[in-house]
PDB file of N, CA and C in Angstrom:
ATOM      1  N   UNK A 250      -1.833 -10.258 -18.972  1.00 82.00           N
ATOM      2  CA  UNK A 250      -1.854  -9.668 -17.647  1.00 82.00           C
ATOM      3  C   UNK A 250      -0.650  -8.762 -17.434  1.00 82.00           C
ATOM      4  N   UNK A 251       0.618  -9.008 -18.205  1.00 90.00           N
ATOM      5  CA  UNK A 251       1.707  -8.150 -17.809  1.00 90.00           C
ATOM      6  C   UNK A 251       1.447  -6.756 -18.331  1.00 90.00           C
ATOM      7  N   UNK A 252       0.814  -6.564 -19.541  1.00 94.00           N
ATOM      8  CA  UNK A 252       0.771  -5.719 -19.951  1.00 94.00           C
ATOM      9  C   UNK A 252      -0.347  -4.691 -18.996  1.00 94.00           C
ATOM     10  N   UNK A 253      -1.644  -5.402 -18.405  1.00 94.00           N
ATOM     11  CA  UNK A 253      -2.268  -4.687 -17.867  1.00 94.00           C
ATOM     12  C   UNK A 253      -1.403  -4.155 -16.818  1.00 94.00           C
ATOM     13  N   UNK A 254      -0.639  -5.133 -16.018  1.00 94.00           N
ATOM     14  CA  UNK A 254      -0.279  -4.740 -14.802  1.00 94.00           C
ATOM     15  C   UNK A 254       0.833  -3.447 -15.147  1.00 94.00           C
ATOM     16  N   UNK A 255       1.384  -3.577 -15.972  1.00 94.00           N
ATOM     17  CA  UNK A 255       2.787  -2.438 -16.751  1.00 94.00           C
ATOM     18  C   UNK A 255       1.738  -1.049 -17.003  1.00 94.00           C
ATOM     19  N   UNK A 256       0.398  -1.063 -17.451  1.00 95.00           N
ATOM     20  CA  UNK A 256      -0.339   0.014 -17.609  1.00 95.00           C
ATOM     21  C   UNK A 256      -0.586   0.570 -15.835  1.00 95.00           C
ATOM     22  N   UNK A 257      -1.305  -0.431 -14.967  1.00 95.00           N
ATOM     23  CA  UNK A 257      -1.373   0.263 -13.670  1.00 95.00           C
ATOM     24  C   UNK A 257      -0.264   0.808 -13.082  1.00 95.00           C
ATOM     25  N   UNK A 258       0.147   0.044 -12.690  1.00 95.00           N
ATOM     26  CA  UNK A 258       1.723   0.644 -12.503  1.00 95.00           C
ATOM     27  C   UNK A 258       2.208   2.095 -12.780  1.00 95.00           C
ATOM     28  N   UNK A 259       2.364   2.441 -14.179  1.00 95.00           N
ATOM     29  CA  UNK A 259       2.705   3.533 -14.689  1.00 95.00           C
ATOM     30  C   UNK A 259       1.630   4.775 -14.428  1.00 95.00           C
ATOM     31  N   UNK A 260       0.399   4.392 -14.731  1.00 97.00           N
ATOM     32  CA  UNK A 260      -0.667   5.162 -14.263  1.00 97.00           C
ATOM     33  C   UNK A 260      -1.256   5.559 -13.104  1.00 97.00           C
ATOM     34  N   UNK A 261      -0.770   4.383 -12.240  1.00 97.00           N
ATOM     35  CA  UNK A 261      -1.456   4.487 -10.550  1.00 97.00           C
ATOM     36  C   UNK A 261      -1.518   5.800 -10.110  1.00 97.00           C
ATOM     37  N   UNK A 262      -2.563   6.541  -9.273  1.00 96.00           N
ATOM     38  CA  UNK A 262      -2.043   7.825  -8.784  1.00 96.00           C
ATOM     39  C   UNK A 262      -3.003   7.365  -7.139  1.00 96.00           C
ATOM     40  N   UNK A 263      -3.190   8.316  -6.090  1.00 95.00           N
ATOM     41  CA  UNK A 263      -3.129   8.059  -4.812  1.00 95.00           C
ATOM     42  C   UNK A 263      -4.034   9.430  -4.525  1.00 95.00           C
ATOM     43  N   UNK A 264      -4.881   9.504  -3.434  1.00 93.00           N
ATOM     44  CA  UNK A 264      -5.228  10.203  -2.755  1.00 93.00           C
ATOM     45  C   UNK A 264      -4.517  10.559  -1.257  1.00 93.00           C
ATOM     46  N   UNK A 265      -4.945  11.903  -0.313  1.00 93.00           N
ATOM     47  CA  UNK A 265      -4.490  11.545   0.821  1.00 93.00           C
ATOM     48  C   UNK A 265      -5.348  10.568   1.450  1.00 93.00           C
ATOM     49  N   UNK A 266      -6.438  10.475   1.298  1.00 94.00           N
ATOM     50  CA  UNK A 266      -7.564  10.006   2.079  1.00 94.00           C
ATOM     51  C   UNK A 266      -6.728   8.339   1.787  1.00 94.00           C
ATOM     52  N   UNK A 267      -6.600   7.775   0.924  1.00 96.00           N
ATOM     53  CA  UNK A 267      -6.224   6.204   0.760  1.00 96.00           C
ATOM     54  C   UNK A 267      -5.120   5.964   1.724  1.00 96.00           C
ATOM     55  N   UNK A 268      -4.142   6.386   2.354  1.00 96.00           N
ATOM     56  CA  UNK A 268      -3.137   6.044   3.075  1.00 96.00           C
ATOM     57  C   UNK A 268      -3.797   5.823   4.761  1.00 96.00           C
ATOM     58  N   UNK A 269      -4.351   6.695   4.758  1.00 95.00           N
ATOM     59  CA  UNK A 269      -5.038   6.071   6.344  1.00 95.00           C
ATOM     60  C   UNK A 269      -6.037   5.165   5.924  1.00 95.00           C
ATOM     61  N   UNK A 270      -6.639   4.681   4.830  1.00 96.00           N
ATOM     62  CA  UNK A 270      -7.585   3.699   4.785  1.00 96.00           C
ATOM     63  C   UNK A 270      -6.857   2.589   4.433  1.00 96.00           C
ATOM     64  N   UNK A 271      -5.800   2.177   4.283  1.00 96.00           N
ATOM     65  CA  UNK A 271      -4.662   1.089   3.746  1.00 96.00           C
ATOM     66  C   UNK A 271      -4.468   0.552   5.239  1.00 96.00           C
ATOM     67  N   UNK A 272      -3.433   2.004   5.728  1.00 96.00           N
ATOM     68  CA  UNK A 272      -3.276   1.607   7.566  1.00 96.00           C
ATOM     69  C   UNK A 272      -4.358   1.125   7.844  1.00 96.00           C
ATOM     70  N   UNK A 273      -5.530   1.304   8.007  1.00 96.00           N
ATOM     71  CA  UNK A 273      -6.502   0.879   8.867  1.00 96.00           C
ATOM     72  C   UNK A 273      -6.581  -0.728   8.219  1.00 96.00           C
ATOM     73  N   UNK A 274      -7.048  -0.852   7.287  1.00 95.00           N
ATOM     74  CA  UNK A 274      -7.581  -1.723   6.795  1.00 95.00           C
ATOM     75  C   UNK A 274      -6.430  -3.298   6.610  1.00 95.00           C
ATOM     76  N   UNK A 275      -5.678  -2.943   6.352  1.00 96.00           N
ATOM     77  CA  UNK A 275      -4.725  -3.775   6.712  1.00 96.00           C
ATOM     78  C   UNK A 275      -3.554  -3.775   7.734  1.00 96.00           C
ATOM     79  N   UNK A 276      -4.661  -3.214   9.031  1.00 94.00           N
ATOM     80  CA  UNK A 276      -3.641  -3.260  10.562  1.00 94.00           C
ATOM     81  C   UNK A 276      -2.282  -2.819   9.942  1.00 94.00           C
ATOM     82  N   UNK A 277      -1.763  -1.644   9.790  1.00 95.00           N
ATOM     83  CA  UNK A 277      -0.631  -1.470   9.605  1.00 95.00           C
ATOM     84  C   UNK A 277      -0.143   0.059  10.424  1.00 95.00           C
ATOM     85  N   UNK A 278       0.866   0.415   9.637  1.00 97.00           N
ATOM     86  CA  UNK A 278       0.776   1.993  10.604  1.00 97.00           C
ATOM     87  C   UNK A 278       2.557   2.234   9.693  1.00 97.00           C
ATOM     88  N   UNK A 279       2.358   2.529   8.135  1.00 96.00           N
ATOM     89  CA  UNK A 279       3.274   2.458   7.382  1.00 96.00           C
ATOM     90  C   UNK A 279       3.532   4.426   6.956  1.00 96.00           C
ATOM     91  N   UNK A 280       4.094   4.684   6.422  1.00 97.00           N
ATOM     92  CA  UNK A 280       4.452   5.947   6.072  1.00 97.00           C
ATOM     93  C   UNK A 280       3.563   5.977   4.343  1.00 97.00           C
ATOM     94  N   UNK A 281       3.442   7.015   4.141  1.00 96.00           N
ATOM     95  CA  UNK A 281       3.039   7.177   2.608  1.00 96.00           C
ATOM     96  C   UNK A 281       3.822   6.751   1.629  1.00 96.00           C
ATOM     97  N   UNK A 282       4.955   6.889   1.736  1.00 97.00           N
ATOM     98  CA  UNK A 282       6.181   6.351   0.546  1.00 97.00           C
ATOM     99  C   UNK A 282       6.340   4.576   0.834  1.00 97.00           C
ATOM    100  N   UNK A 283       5.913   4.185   2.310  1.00 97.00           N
ATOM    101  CA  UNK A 283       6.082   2.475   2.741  1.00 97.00           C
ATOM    102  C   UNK A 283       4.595   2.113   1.927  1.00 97.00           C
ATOM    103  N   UNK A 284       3.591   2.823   1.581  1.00 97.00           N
ATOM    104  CA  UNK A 284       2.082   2.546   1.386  1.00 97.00           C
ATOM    105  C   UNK A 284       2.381   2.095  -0.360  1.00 97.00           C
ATOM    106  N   UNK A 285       3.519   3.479  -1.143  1.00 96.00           N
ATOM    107  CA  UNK A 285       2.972   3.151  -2.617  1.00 96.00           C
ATOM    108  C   UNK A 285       4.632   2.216  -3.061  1.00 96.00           C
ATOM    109  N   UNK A 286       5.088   1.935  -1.684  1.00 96.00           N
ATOM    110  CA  UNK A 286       5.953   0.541  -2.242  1.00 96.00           C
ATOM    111  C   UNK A 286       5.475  -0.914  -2.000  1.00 96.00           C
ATOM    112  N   UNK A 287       4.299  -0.600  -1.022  1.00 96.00           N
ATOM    113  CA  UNK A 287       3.318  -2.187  -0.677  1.00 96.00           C
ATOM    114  C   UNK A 287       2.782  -2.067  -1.841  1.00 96.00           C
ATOM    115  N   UNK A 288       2.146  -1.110  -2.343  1.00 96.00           N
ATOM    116  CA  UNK A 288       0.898  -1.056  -3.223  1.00 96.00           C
ATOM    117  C   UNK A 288       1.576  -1.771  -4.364  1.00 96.00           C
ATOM    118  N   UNK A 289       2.889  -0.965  -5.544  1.00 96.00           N
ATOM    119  CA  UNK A 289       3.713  -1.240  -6.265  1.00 96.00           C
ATOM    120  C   UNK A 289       4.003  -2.685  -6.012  1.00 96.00           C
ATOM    121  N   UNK A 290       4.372  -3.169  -5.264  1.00 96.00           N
ATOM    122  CA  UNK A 290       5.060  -4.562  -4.647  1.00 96.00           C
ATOM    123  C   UNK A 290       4.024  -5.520  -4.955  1.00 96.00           C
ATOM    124  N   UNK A 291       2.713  -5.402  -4.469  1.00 96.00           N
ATOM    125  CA  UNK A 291       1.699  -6.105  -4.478  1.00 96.00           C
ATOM    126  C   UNK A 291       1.273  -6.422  -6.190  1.00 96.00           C
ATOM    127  N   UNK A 292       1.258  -4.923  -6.738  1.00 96.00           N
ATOM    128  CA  UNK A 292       0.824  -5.343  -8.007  1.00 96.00           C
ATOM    129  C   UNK A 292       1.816  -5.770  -9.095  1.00 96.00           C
ATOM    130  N   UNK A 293       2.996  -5.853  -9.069  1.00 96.00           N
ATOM    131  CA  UNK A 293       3.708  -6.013  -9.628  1.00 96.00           C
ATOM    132  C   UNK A 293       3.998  -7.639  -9.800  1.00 96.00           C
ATOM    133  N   UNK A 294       3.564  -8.390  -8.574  1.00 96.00           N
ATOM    134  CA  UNK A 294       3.444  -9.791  -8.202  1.00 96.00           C
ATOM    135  C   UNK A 294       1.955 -10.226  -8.163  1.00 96.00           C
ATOM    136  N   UNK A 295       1.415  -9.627  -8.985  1.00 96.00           N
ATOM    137  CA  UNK A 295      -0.094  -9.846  -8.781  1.00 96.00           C
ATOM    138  C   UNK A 295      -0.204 -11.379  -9.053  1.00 96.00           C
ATOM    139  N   UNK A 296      -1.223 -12.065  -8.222  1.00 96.00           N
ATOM    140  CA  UNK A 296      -1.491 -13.654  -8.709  1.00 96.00           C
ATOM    141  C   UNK A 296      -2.992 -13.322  -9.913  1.00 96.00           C
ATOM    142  N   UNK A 297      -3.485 -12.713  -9.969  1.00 96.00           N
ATOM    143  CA  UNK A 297      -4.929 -12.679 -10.451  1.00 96.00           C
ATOM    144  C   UNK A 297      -5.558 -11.135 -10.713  1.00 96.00           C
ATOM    145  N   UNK A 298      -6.203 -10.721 -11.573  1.00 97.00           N
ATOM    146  CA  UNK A 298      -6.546  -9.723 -11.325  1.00 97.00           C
ATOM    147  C   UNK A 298      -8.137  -9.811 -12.039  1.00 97.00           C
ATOM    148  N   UNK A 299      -8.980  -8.824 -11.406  1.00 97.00           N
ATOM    149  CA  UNK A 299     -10.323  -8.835 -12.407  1.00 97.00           C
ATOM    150  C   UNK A 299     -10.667  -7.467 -12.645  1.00 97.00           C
ATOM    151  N   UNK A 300     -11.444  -7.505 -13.509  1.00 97.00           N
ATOM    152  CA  UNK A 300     -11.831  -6.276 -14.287  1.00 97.00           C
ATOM    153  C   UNK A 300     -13.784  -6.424 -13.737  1.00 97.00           C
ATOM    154  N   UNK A 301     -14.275  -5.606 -12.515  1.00 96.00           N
ATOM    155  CA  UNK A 301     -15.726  -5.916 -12.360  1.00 96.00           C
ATOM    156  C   UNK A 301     -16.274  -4.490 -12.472  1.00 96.00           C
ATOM    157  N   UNK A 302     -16.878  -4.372 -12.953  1.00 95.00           N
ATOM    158  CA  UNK A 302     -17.334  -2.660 -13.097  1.00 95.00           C
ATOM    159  C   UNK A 302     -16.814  -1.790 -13.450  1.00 95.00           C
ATOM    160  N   UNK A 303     -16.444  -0.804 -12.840  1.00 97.00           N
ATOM    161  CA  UNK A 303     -15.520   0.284 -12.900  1.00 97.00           C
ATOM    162  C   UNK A 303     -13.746   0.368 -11.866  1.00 97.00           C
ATOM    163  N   UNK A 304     -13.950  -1.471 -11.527  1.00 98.00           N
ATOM    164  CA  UNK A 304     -12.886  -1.062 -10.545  1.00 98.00           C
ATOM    165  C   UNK A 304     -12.124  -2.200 -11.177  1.00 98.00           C
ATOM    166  N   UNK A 305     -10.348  -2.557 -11.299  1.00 98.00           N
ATOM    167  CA  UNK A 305      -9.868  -3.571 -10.810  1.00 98.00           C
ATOM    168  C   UNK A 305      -9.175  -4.238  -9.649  1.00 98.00           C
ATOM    169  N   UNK A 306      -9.264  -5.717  -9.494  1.00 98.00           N
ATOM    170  CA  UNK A 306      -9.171  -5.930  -8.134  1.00 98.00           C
ATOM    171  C   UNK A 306      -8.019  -6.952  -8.176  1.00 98.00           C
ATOM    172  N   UNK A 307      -6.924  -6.143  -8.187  1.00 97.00           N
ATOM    173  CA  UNK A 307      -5.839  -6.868  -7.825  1.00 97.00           C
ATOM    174  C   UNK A 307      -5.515  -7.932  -6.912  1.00 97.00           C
ATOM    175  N   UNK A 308      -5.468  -8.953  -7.036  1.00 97.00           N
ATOM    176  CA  UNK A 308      -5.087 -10.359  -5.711  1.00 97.00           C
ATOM    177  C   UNK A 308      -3.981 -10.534  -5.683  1.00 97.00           C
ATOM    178  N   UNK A 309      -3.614 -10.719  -4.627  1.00 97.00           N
ATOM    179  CA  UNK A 309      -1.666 -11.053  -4.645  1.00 97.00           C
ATOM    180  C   UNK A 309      -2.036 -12.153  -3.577  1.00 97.00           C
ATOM    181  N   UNK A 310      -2.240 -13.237  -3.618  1.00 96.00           N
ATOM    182  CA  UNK A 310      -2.198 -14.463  -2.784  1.00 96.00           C
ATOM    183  C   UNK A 310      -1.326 -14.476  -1.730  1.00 96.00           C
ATOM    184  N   UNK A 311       0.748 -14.589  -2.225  1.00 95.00           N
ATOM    185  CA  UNK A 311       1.398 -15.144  -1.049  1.00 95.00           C
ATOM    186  C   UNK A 311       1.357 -13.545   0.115  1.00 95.00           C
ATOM    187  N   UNK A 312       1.204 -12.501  -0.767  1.00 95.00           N
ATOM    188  CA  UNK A 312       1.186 -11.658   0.094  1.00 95.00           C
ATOM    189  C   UNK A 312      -0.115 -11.219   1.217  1.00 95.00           C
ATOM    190  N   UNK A 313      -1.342 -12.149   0.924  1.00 96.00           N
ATOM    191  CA  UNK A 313      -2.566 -12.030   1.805  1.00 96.00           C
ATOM    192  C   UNK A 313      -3.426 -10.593   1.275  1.00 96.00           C
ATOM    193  N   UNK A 314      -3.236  -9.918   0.024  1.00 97.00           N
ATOM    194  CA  UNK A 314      -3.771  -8.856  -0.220  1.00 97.00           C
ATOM    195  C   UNK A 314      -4.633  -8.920  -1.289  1.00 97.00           C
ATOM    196  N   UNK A 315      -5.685  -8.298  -1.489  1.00 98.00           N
ATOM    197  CA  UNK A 315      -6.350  -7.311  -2.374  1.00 98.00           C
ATOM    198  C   UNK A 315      -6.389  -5.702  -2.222  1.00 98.00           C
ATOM    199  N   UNK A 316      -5.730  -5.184  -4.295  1.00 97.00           N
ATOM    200  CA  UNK A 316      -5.995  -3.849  -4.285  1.00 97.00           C
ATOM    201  C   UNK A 316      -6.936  -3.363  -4.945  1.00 97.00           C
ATOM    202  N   UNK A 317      -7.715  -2.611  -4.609  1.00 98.00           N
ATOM    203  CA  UNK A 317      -8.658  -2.158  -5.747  1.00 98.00           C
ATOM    204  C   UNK A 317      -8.411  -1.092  -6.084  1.00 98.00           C
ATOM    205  N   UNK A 318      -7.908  -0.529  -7.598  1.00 98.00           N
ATOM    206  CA  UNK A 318      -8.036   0.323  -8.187  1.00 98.00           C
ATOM    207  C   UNK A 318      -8.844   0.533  -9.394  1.00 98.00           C
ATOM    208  N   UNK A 319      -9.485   2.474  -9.065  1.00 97.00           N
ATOM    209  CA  UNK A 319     -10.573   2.699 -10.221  1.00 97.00           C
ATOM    210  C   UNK A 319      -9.574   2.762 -11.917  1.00 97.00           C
ATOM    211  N   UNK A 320     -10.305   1.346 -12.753  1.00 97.00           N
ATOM    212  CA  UNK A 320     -10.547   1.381 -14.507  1.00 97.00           C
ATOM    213  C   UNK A 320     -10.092   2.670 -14.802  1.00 97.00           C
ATOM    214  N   UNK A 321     -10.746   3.869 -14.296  1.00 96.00           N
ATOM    215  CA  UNK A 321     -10.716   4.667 -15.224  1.00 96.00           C
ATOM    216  C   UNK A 321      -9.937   5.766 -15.006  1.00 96.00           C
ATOM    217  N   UNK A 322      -9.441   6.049 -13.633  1.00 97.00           N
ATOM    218  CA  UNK A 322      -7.969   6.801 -13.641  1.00 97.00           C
ATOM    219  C   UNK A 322      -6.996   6.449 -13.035  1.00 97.00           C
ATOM    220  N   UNK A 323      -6.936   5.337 -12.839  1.00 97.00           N
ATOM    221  CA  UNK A 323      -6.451   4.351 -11.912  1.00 97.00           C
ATOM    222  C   UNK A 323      -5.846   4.832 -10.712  1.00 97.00           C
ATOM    223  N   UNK A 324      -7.087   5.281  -9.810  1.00 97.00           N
ATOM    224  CA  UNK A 324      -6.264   5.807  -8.793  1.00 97.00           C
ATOM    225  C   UNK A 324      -6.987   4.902  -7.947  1.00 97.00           C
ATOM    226  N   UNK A 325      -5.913   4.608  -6.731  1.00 97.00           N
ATOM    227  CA  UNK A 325      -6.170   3.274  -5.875  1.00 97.00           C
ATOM    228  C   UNK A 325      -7.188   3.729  -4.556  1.00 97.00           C
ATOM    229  N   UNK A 326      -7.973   2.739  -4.481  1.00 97.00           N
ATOM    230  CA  UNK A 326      -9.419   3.026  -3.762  1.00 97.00           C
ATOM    231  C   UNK A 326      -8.997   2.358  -2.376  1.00 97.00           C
ATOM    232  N   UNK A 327      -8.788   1.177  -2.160  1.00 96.00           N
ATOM    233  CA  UNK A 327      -8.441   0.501  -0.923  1.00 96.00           C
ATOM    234  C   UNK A 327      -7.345  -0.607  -1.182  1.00 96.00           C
ATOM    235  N   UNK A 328      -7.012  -1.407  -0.328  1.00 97.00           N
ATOM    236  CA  UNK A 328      -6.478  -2.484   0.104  1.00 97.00           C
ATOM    237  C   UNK A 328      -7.312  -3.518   1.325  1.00 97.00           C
ATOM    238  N   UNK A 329      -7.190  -5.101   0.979  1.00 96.00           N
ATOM    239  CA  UNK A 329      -8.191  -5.343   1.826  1.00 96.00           C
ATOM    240  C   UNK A 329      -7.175  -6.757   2.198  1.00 96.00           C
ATOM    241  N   UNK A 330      -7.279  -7.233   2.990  1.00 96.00           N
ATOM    242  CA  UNK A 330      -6.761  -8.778   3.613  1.00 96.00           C
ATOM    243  C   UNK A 330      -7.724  -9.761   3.214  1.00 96.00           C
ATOM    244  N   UNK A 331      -7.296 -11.049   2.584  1.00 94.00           N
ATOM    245  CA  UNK A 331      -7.913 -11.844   1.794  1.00 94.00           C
ATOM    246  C   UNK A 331      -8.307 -12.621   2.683  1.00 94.00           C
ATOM    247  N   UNK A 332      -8.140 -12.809   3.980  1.00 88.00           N
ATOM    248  CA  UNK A 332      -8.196 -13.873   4.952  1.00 88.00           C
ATOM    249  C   UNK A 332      -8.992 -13.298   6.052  1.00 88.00           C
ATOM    250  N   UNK A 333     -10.048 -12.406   5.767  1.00 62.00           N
ATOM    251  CA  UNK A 333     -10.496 -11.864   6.733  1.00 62.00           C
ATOM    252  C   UNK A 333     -11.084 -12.507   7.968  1.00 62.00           C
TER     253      UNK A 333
END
């Protein structure tokens, strides 16, 4: 898993469109640079991660998050609250 997570990490890239869907989605109202240090933060402490299709879905438990980023250019799709 470290190694996967050391590949996202390095590879992650971002849309504009994902930063207002982060805010929204996890009630927040963070800046773009506060968005890819949650994001970073989250995966870096990942508890779990899966590989389902074309996406992986990062879990970070103590932090209450899921990230999903696309397999194949790893650019990050959403963030979701595990406790919905």
């Amino acid at each position: 898993m470290d190694k996967l997570i050391s590949t996202i990490i390095t590879q992650i890239c971002y849309t504009t469109l994902v930063y207002g869907r982060i805010n929204k989605k996890l009630y927040l109202n963070l800046s773009n640079s506060e968005i890819k240090d949650l994001i970073s933060t989250t995966i870096l402490n990942a508890t779990n991660i899966e590989h389902i299709r074309k996406n992986y879905y990062v879990y970070n438990y103590p932090a209450n998050i899921r990230i999903t980023v696309n397999a194949h250019n790893f650019r990050v799709i959403t963030a979701d609250k595990l406790d919905k």
